[in-house]
Tab-separated table of C-alpha atoms and ligand atoms in Angstrom:
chain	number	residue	atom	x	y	z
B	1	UNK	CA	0.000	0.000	0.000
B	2	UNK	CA	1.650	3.225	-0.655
B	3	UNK	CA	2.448	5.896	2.213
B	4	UNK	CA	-0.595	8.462	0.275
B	5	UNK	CA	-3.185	5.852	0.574
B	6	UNK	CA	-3.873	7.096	4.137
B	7	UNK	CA	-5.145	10.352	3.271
B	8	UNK	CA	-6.898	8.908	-0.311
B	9	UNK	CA	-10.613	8.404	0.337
B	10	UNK	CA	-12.861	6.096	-1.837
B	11	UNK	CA	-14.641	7.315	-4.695
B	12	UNK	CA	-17.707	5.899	-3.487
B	13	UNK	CA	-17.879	5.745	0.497
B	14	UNK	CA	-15.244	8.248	1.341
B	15	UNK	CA	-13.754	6.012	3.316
B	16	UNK	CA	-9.653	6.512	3.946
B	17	UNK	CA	-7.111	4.152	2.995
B	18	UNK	CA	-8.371	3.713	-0.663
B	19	UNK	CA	-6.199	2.194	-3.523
B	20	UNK	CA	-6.110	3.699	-7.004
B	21	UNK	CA	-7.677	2.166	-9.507
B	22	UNK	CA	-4.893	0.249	-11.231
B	23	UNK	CA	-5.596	1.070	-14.903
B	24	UNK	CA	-6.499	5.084	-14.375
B	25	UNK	CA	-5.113	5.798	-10.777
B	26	UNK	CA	-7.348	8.476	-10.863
B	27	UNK	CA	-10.616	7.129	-8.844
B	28	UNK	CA	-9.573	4.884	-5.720
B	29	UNK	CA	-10.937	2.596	-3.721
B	30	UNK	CA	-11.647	1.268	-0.177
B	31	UNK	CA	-12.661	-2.324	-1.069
B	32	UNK	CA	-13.388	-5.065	-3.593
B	33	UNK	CA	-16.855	-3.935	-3.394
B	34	UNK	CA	-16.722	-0.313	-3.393
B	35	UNK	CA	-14.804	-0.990	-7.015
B	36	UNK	CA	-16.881	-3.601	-8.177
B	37	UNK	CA	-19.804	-0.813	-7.156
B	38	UNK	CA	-18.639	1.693	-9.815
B	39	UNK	CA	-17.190	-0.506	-12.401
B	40	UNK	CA	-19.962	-0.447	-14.294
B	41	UNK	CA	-20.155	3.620	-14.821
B	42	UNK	CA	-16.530	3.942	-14.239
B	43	UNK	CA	-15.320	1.455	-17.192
B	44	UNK	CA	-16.760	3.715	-19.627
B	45	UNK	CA	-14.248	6.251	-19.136
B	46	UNK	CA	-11.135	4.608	-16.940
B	47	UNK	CA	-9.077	3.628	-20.461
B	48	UNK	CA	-9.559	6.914	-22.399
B	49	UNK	CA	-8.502	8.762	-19.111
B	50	UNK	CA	-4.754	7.446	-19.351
B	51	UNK	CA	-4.514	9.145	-22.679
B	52	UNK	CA	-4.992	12.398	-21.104
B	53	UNK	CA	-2.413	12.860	-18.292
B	54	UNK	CA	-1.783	16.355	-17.441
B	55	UNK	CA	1.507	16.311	-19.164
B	56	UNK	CA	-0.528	15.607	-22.448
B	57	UNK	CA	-2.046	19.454	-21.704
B	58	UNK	CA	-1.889	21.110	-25.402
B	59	UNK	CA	-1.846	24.702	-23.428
B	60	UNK	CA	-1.713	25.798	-19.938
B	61	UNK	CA	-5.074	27.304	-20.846
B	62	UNK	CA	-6.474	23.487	-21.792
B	63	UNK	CA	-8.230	21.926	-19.371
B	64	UNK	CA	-9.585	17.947	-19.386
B	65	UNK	CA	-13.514	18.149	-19.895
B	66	UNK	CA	-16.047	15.224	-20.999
B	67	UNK	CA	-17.708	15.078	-24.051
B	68	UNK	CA	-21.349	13.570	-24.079
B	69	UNK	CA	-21.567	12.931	-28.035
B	70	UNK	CA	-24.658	11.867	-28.561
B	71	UNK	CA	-23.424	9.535	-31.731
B	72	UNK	CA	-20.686	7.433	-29.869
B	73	UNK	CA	-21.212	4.904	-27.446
B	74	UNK	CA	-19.767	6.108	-24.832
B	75	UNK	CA	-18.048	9.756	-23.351
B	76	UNK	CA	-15.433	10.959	-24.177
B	77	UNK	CA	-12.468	13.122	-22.743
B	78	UNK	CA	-11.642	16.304	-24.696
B	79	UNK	CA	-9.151	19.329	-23.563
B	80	UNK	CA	-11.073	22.216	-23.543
B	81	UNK	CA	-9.480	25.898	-24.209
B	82	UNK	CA	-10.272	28.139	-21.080
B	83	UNK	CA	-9.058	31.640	-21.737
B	84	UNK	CA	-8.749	34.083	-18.721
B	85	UNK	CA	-11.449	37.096	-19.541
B	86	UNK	CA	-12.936	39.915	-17.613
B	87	UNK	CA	-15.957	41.290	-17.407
B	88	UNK	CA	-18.154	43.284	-14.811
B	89	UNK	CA	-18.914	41.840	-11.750
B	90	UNK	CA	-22.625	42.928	-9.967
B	91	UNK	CA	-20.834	45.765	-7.941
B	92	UNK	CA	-19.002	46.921	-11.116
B	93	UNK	CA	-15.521	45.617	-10.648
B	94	UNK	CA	-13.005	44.172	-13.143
B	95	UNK	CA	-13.542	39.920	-12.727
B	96	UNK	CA	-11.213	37.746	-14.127
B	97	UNK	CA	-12.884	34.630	-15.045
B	98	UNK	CA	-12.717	31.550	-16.944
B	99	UNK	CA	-15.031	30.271	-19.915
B	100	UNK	CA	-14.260	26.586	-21.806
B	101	UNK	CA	-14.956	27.268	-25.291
B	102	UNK	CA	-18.159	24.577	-25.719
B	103	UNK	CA	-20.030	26.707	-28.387
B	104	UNK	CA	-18.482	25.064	-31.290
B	105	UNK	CA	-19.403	21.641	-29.383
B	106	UNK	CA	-22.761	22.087	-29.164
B	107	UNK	CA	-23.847	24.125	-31.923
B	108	UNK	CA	-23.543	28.115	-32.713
B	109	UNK	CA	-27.034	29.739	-32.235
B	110	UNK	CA	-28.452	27.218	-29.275
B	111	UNK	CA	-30.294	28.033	-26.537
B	112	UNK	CA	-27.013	26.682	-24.101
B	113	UNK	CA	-28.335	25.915	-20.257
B	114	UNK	CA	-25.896	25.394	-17.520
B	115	UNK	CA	-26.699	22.492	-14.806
B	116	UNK	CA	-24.306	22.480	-11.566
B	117	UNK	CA	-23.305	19.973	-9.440
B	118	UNK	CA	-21.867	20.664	-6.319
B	119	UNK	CA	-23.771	17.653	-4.302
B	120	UNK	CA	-23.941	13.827	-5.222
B	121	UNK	CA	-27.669	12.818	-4.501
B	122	UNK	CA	-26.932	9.250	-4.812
B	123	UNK	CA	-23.851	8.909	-3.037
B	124	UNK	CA	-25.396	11.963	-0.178
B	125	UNK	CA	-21.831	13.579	-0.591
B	126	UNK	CA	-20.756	17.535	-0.740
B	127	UNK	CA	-18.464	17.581	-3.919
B	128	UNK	CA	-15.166	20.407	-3.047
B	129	UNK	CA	-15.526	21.704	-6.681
B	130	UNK	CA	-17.878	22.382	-8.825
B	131	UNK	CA	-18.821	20.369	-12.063
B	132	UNK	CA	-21.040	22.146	-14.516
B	133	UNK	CA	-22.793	20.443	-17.676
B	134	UNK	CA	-24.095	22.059	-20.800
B	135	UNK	CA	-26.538	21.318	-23.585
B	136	UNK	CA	-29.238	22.806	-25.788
B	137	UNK	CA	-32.236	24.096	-23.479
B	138	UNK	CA	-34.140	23.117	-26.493
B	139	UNK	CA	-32.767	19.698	-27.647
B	140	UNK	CA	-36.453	18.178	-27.407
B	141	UNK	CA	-37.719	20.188	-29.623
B	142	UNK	CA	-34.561	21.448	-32.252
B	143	UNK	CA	-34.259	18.103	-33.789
B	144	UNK	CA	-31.200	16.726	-31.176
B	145	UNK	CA	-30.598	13.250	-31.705
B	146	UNK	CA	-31.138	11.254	-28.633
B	147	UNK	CA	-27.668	10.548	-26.996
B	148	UNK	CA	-26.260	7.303	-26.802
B	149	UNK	CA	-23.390	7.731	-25.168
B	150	UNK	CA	-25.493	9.291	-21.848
B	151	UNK	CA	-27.801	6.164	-22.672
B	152	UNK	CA	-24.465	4.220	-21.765
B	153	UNK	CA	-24.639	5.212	-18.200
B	154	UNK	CA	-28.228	5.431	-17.385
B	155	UNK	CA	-28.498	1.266	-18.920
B	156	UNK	CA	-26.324	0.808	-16.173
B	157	UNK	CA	-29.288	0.934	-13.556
B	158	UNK	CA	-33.009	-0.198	-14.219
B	159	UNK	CA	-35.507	2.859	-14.290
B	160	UNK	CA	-37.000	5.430	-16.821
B	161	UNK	CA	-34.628	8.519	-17.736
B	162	UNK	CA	-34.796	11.998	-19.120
B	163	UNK	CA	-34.451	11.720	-22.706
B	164	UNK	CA	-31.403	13.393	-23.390
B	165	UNK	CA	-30.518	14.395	-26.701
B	166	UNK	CA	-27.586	16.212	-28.563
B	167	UNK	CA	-24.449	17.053	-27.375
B	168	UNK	CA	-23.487	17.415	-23.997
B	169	UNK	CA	-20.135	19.004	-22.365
B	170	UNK	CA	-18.876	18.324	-18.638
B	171	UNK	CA	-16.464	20.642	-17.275
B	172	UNK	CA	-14.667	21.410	-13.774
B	173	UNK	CA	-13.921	24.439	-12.041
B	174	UNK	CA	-12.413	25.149	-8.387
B	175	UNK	CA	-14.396	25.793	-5.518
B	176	UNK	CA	-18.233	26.110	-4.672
B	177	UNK	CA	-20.169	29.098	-4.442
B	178	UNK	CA	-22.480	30.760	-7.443
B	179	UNK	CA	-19.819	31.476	-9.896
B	180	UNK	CA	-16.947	29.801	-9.951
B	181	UNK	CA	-14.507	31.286	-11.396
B	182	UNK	CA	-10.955	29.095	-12.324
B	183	UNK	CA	-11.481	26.130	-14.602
B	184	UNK	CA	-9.910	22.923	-13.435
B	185	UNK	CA	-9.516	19.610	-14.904
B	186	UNK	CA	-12.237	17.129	-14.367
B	187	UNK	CA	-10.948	13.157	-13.250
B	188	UNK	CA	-12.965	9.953	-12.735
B	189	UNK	CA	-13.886	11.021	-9.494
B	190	UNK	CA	-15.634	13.377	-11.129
B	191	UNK	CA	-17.299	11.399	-13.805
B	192	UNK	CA	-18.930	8.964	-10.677
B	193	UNK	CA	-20.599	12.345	-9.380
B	194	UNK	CA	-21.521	13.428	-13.272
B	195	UNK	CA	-22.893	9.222	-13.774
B	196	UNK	CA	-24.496	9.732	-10.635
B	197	UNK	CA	-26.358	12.749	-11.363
B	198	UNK	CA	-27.402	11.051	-15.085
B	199	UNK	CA	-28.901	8.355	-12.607
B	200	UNK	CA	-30.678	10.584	-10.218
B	201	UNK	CA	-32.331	13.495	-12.682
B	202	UNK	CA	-35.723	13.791	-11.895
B	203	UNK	CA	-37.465	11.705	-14.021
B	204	UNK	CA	-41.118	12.440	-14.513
B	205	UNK	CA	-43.300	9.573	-13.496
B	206	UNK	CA	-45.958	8.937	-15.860
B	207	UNK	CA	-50.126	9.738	-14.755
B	208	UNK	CA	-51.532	7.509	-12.420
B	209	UNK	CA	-54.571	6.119	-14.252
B	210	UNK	CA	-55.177	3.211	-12.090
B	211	UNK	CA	-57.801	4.654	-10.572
B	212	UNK	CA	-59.486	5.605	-13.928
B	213	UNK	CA	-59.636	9.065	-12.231
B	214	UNK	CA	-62.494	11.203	-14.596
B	215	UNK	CA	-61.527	14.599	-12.369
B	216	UNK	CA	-60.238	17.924	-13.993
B	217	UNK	CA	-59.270	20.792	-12.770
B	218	UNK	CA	-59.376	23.906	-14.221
B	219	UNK	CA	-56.058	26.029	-14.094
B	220	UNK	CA	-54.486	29.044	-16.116
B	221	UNK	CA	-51.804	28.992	-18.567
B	222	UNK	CA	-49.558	31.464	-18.767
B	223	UNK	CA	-48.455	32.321	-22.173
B	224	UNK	CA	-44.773	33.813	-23.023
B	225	UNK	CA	-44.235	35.982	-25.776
B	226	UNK	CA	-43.111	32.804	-28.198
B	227	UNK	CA	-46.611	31.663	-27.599
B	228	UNK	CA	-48.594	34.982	-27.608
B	229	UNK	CA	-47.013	36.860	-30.659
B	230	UNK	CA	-46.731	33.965	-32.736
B	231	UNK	CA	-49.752	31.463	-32.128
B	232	UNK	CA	-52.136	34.667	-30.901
B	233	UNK	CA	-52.600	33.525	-27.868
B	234	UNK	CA	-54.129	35.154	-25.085
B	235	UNK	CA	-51.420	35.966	-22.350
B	236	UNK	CA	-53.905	34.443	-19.488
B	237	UNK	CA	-55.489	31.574	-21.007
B	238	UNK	CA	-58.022	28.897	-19.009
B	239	UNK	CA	-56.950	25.665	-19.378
B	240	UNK	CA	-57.877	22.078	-18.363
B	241	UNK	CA	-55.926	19.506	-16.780
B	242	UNK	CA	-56.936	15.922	-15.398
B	243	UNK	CA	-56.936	15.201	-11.856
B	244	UNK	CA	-53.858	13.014	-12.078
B	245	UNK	CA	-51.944	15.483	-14.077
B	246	UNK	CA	-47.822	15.579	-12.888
B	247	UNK	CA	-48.355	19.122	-12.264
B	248	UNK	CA	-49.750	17.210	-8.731
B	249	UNK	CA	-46.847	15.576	-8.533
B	250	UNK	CA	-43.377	17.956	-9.721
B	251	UNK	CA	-44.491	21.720	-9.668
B	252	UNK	CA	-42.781	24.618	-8.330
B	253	UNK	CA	-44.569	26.932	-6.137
B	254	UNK	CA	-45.299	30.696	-5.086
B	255	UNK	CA	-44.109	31.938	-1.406
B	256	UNK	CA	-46.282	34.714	-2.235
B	257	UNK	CA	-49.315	33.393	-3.273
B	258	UNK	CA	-48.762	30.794	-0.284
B	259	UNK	CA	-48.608	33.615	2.052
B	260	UNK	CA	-51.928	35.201	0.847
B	261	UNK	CA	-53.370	31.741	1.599
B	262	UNK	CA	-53.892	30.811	-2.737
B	263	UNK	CA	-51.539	28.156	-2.992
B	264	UNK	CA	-50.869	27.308	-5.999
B	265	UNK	CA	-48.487	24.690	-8.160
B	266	UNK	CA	-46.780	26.038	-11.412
B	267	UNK	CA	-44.999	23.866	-13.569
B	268	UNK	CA	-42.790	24.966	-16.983
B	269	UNK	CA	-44.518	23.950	-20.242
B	270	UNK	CA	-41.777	22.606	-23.322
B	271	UNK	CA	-40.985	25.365	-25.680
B	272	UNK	CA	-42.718	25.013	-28.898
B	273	UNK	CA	-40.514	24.100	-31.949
B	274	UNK	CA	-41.720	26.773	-34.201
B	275	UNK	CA	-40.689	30.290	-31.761
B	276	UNK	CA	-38.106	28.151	-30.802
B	277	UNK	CA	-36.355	28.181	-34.432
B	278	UNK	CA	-37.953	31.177	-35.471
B	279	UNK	CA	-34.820	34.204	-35.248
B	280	UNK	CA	-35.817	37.589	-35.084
B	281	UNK	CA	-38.649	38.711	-37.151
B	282	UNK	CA	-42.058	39.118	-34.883
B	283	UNK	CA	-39.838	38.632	-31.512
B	284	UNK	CA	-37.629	41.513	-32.613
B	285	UNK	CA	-35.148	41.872	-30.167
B	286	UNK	CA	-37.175	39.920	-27.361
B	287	UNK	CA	-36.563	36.550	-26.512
B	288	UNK	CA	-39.601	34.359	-27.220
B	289	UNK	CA	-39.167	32.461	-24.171
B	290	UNK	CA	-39.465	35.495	-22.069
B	291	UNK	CA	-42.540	35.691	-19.729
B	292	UNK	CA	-42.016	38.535	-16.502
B	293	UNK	CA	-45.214	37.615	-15.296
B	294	UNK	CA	-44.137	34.123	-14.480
B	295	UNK	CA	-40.753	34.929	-12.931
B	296	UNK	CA	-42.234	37.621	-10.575
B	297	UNK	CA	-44.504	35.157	-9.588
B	298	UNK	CA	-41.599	33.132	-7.909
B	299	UNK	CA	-40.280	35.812	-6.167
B	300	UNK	CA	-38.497	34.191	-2.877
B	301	UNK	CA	-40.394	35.825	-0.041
B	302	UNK	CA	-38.970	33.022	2.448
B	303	UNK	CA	-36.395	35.025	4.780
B	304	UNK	CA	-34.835	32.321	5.500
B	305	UNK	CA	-33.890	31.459	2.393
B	306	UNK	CA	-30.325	31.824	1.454
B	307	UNK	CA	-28.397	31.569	-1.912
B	308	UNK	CA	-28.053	27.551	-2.771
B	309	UNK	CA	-26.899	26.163	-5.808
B	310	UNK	CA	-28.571	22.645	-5.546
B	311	UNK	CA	-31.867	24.449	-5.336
B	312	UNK	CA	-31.136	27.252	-7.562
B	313	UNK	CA	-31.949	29.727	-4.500
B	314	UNK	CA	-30.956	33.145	-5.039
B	315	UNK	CA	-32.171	33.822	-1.495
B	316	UNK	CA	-35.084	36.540	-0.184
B	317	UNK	CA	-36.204	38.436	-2.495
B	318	UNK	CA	-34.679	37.062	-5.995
B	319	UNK	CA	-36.801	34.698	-8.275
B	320	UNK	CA	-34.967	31.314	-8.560
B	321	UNK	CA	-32.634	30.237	-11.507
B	322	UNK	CA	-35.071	28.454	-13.559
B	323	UNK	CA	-37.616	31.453	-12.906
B	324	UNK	CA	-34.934	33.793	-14.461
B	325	UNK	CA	-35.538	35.186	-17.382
B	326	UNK	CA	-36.749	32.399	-20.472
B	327	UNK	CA	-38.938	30.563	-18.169
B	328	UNK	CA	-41.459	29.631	-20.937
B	329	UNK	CA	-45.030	29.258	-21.034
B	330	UNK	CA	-46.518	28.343	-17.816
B	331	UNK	CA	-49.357	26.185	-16.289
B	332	UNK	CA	-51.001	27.246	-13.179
B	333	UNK	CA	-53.670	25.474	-10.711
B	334	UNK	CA	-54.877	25.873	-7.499
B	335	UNK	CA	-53.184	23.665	-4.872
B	336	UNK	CA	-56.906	22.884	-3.753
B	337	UNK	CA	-58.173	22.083	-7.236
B	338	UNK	CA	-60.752	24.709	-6.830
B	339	UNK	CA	-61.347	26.597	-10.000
B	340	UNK	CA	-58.722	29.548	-10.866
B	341	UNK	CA	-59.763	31.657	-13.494
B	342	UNK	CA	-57.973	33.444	-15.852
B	343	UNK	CA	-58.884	37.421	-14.213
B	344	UNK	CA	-57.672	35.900	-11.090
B	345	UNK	CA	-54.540	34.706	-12.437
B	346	UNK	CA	-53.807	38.031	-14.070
B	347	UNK	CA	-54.558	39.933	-10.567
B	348	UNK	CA	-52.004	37.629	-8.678
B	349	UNK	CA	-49.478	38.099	-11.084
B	350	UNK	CA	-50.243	41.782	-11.011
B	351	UNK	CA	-49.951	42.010	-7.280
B	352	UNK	CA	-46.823	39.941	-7.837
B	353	UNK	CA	-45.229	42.700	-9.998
B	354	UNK	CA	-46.677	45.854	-8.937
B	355	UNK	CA	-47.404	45.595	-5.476
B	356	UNK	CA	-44.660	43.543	-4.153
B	357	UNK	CA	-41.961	43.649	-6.146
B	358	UNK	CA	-41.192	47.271	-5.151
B	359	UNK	CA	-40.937	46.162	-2.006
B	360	UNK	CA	-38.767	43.666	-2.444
B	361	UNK	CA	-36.534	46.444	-4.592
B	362	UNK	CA	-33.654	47.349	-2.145
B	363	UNK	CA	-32.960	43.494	-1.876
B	364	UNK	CA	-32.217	42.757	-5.426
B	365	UNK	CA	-29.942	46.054	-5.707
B	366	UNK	CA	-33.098	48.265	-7.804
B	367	UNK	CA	-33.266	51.365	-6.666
B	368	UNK	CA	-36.562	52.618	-4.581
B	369	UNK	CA	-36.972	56.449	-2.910
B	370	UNK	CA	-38.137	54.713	-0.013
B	371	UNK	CA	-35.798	53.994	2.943
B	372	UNK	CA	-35.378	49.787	2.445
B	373	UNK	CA	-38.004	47.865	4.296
B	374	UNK	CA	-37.500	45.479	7.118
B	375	UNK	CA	-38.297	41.734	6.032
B	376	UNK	CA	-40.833	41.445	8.935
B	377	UNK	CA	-42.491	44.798	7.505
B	378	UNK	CA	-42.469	43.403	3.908
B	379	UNK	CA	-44.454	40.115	5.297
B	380	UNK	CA	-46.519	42.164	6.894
B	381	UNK	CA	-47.697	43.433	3.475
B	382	UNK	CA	-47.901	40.041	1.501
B	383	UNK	CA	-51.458	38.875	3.371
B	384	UNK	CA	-54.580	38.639	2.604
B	385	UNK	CA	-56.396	41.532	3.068
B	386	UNK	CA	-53.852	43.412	1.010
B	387	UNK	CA	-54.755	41.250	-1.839
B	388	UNK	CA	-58.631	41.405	-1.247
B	389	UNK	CA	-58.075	45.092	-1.593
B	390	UNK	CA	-56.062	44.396	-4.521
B	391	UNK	CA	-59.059	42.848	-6.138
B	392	UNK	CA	-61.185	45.174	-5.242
B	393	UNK	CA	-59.501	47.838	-7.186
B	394	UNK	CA	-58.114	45.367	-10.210
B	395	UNK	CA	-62.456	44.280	-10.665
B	396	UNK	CA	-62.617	47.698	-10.423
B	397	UNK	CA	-60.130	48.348	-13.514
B	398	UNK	CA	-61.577	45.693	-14.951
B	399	UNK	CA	-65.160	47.006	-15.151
B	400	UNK	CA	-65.687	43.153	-13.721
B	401	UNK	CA	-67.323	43.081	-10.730
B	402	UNK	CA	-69.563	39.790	-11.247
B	403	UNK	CA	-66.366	37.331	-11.392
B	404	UNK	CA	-66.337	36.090	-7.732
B	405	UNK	CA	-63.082	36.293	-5.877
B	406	UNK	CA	-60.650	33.808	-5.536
B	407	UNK	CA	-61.760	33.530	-1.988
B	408	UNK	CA	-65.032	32.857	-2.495
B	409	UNK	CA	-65.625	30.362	-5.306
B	410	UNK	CA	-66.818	27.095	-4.082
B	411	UNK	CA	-66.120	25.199	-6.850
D	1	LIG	ZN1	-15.378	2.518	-0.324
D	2	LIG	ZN1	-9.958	3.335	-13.581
């Protein structure tokens, strides 16, 4: 055993006293059946890493990433270039920063998103670094080819998967926090957490019809401006959904609308093809994806939230990541199943925007005349009867005073 074993943990229980693994001394072991464990994930990638030793390095700006191509049968490592770059930082300062240069990888004019991993679900383990994968927001829908080479890992356990399509890059970079900001190189160590989090993406289970369930509840979609300026649609539109929709089972929610005692469940509807690969023309300069009214809605009021990059938490005050801007068309329903209409929708989302956001102003660096508010003060305001007065005034706006409440339909 060599002298560094002592300090070397396992790969998969963290355990001290691990041995390398013999062929790619980069992941290392406790026991017989920690390896045997990950052999399965980890022999996809173990060979191809002894072709890239550091010393290999085409650049000091190169750095070892992993290539998802969704045409091989398995990943791939690739050196990526990282050049050093600076741009402003939120409190306008010079940042130095580095970018791997993935565009020409995954294809020039896509929709990129950015997934981080910073926490093994499977293996319940706080990574020291931070691993970040990238891939076409849109690949469902742009004509991606599904991806065999992710398909390699996620045979290696029975269950159902996201489909994953087109290309995919992994890369590394040092340290935790919301934005990184040195590339590193990545190692098989990493690739278990990156298998691992292939294995654990939420899948979404399919409607429970066993029951034969006939109920449907009535719920609002909100339409972004991909969906309102080219199908027409009407921004607030009533929709239908069955009683064992997933939307009951994997939705986001509203602290606001929570705290005015509506609860409701909101869930992201897939971009349509057609805005999606439509460039400029109706959308002129605006993004089709873009919809304020549904990232407002999400606006943390929770003040104990804090920033968290497993949940996407951007902490009080600050709409989550995936509520950032481009969060798509949008179905809403009550958490109740009562009816929500589509004038009640619009006045939450209002309220949302125009009556709390300001208050919530100081926190995400806007500026306000006012002094900033207390968070105990700004609860104070998100109730109730501040958005029964709300109502009254919006019906009154509206010219609609027949359409009952929120509070008071029965149905
Ligand atoms: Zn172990
Ligand atoms: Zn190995």
């Amino acid at each position: 055993m060599s002298s560094s074993s002592a300090v070397r943990s396992c790969t998969v229980c963290s355990k001290g006293n691990a041995n390398l693994c013999s062929r790619c001394k980069s992941a290392s072991y406790c026991s017989k059946s920690c390896q045997q464990s990950d052999w399965c994930t980890h022999k996809l990638l173990c060979a191809s890493f002894t072709t890239f030793a550091t010393s290999d390095r085409p650049t000091p700006e190169h750095y070892r990433g992993i290539l998802f191509n969704p045409e091989k049968s398995k990943p791939e490592f690739i050196w990526l270039l990282s050049k050093w770059s600076s741009s402003y930082g939120d409190n306008d300062y010079d940042v130095d920063y580095q970018s791997p240069q993935i565009r020409p990888l995954l294809g020039s004019d896509s929709l990129l998103k950015h997934l981080t991993i910073q926490h093994d679900k499977r293996l319940d383990k706080q990574l020291s670094d931070t691993i970040f994968i990238t891939y076409r927001d849109t690949f469902l829908v742009d004509g991606s080819r599904p991806s065999r080479s992710i398909a390699s890992i996620t045979a290696t356990q029975p269950g159902e998967y996201h489909d994953w399509r087109g290309p995919i890059v992994a890369y590394g970079k040092k340290g935790l926090g919301i934005d990184p900001l040195a590339c590193r190189d990545l190692d098989m160590n990493d690739f278990r957490h990156i298998t691992d989090h292939f294995l654990s993406y939420a899948y979404v289970p399919p409607p429970d019809t066993s029951q034969a369930s006939t109920e449907r509840v009535k719920g609002v979609r909100i339409n972004c401006v991909g969906d309102v300026k080219l199908f027409k649609k009407p921004h607030f539109e009533e929709v239908e959904v069955a009683g064992t929709d997933s939307i009951f089972s994997m939705h986001d929610t509203s602290d606001i609308a929570d705290r005015i005692e509506l609860p409701i469940l909101t869930r992201r509807c897939p971009p349509d093809p057609k805005w999606v690969n439509t460039k400029g023309g109706v959308f002129g300069y605006e993004s089709p994806f873009n919809n304020q009214d549904a990232t407002f809605l999400h606006q943390c009021c929770d003040p104990r939230a804090e920033f968290d990059i497993n949940t996407g938490s951007l902490g009080w005050g600050w709409c989550p990541m995936k509520w950032q801007n481009g969060a798509g068309s949008v179905i809403v329903v009550r958490k109740d199943k009562k009816l929500l209409l589509p004038m009640h929708m619009e006045a939450l989302a209002r309220y949302c925007r125009y009556e709390i956001r300001p208050l919530l102003a100081h926190s995400t660096g806007e500026f306000h005349p006012e002094k900033p508010m207390k968070r105990e003060e700004v609860l104070r305001m998100i109730c109730r009867p501040t958005f029964v007065i709300y109502w009254a005034k919006f019906a009154g706006e509206k010219k609609d005073y027949a359409t009952p409440s929120p509070y008071e339909n029965g149905l």
